GROMACS .gro file of C-alpha atoms in nm:
model
  121
    1UNK     CA    1   6.943   1.450  -1.940
    2UNK     CA    2   6.586   1.307  -2.118
    3UNK     CA    3   6.697   0.983  -2.075
    4UNK     CA    4   6.765   1.026  -1.697
    5UNK     CA    5   6.419   1.200  -1.662
    6UNK     CA    6   6.279   0.898  -1.846
    7UNK     CA    7   6.438   0.694  -1.558
    8UNK     CA    8   6.340   0.828  -1.263
    9UNK     CA    9   6.013   0.871  -1.361
   10UNK     CA   10   6.016   0.519  -1.401
   11UNK     CA   11   6.154   0.459  -1.078
   12UNK     CA   12   5.903   0.639  -0.895
   13UNK     CA   13   5.629   0.460  -1.096
   14UNK     CA   14   5.726   0.202  -0.863
   15UNK     CA   15   5.672   0.356  -0.537
   16UNK     CA   16   5.344   0.215  -0.364
   17UNK     CA   17   5.054   0.450  -0.352
   18UNK     CA   18   4.876   0.541  -0.090
   19UNK     CA   19   4.522   0.298  -0.026
   20UNK     CA   20   4.348   0.613   0.083
   21UNK     CA   21   4.462   0.855  -0.198
   22UNK     CA   22   4.272   1.159  -0.163
   23UNK     CA   23   4.137   1.316  -0.468
   24UNK     CA   24   4.323   1.623  -0.590
   25UNK     CA   25   4.526   1.820  -0.821
   26UNK     CA   26   4.881   1.929  -0.765
   27UNK     CA   27   4.937   2.242  -0.974
   28UNK     CA   28   5.318   2.329  -1.105
   29UNK     CA   29   5.434   2.686  -1.231
   30UNK     CA   30   5.284   3.045  -1.131
   31UNK     CA   31   4.984   3.159  -1.289
   32UNK     CA   32   4.896   3.479  -1.373
   33UNK     CA   33   4.535   3.419  -1.332
   34UNK     CA   34   4.309   3.570  -1.069
   35UNK     CA   35   4.298   3.403  -0.720
   36UNK     CA   36   3.920   3.403  -0.832
   37UNK     CA   37   3.968   3.280  -1.189
   38UNK     CA   38   4.252   2.970  -1.055
   39UNK     CA   39   3.978   2.905  -0.773
   40UNK     CA   40   3.728   2.846  -1.110
   41UNK     CA   41   3.929   2.707  -1.334
   42UNK     CA   42   4.040   2.441  -1.032
   43UNK     CA   43   3.667   2.372  -0.928
   44UNK     CA   44   3.583   2.314  -1.332
   45UNK     CA   45   3.863   2.119  -1.323
   46UNK     CA   46   3.747   1.895  -1.047
   47UNK     CA   47   3.426   1.896  -1.109
   48UNK     CA   48   3.529   1.770  -1.470
   49UNK     CA   49   3.646   1.469  -1.341
   50UNK     CA   50   3.503   1.356  -1.092
   51UNK     CA   51   3.222   1.379  -1.358
   52UNK     CA   52   3.394   1.141  -1.549
   53UNK     CA   53   3.425   0.896  -1.290
   54UNK     CA   54   3.788   0.993  -1.149
   55UNK     CA   55   3.841   1.045  -0.825
   56UNK     CA   56   4.257   1.014  -0.777
   57UNK     CA   57   4.517   1.263  -0.852
   58UNK     CA   58   4.565   1.498  -1.118
   59UNK     CA   59   4.830   1.747  -1.214
   60UNK     CA   60   4.819   2.104  -1.395
   61UNK     CA   61   5.078   2.264  -1.548
   62UNK     CA   62   5.045   2.639  -1.574
   63UNK     CA   63   5.206   2.670  -1.909
   64UNK     CA   64   5.528   2.926  -1.860
   65UNK     CA   65   5.766   2.762  -2.108
   66UNK     CA   66   5.980   2.558  -1.799
   67UNK     CA   67   6.076   2.228  -1.889
   68UNK     CA   68   5.821   1.978  -1.675
   69UNK     CA   69   5.865   1.670  -1.847
   70UNK     CA   70   6.023   1.496  -1.538
   71UNK     CA   71   5.686   1.545  -1.379
   72UNK     CA   72   5.452   1.476  -1.687
   73UNK     CA   73   5.650   1.139  -1.741
   74UNK     CA   74   5.563   1.085  -1.339
   75UNK     CA   75   5.213   1.118  -1.342
   76UNK     CA   76   5.164   0.931  -1.712
   77UNK     CA   77   5.364   0.618  -1.545
   78UNK     CA   78   5.111   0.670  -1.212
   79UNK     CA   79   4.802   0.706  -1.470
   80UNK     CA   80   4.765   1.022  -1.351
   81UNK     CA   81   4.578   1.266  -1.574
   82UNK     CA   82   4.796   1.566  -1.695
   83UNK     CA   83   4.658   1.943  -1.824
   84UNK     CA   84   4.773   2.214  -1.927
   85UNK     CA   85   4.672   2.578  -1.889
   86UNK     CA   86   4.827   2.769  -2.174
   87UNK     CA   87   4.935   3.135  -2.057
   88UNK     CA   88   5.110   3.178  -2.385
   89UNK     CA   89   4.984   3.211  -2.739
   90UNK     CA   90   5.038   2.834  -2.810
   91UNK     CA   91   5.104   2.570  -2.570
   92UNK     CA   92   5.466   2.430  -2.475
   93UNK     CA   93   5.596   2.181  -2.732
   94UNK     CA   94   5.480   1.801  -2.670
   95UNK     CA   95   5.663   1.540  -2.511
   96UNK     CA   96   5.762   1.245  -2.729
   97UNK     CA   97   5.483   1.029  -2.828
   98UNK     CA   98   5.227   1.260  -2.639
   99UNK     CA   99   5.024   1.561  -2.772
  100UNK     CA  100   4.770   1.826  -2.590
  101UNK     CA  101   4.446   1.794  -2.638
  102UNK     CA  102   4.215   2.107  -2.621
  103UNK     CA  103   3.929   2.095  -2.352
  104UNK     CA  104   3.716   2.269  -2.546
  105UNK     CA  105   3.459   2.264  -2.282
  106UNK     CA  106   3.602   2.492  -2.111
  107UNK     CA  107   3.535   2.903  -2.204
  108UNK     CA  108   3.856   2.995  -2.132
  109UNK     CA  109   3.980   2.747  -2.489
  110UNK     CA  110   4.354   2.782  -2.318
  111UNK     CA  111   4.298   2.390  -2.122
  112UNK     CA  112   4.498   2.112  -2.268
  113UNK     CA  113   4.528   1.717  -2.200
  114UNK     CA  114   4.772   1.545  -2.237
  115UNK     CA  115   4.691   1.209  -2.434
  116UNK     CA  116   4.924   0.958  -2.642
  117UNK     CA  117   4.974   0.991  -2.972
  118UNK     CA  118   4.814   0.647  -3.124
  119UNK     CA  119   5.012   0.534  -3.421
  120UNK     CA  120   4.755   0.580  -3.797
  121UNK     CA  121   4.594   0.844  -3.653
   0.00000   0.00000   0.00000
């Protein structure tokens, strides 16, 4: 199943991207946050992305333990940032070759960014 997900994500990366893609954050799963807290998080993340000079699409996964490997690989192959909001005691296990890096700037200490593992670190 893992290789099917990887193959599907790889094929999806060849789909043409719209020229005028609007900045935005797609979210996956369900949050336990209040609407206000969710809105604050989305605004903070959007502001952080724009502050870093990124004006494309990003992905936020509400970590409820559900397998989202296909969506994650699709985003990675399109070079779009992937974030996770940890709902439990620790984040979902890593995707092979990647790790979740805690974003310490967010006051909740529950926001992570998916990054590629570099050999030798």
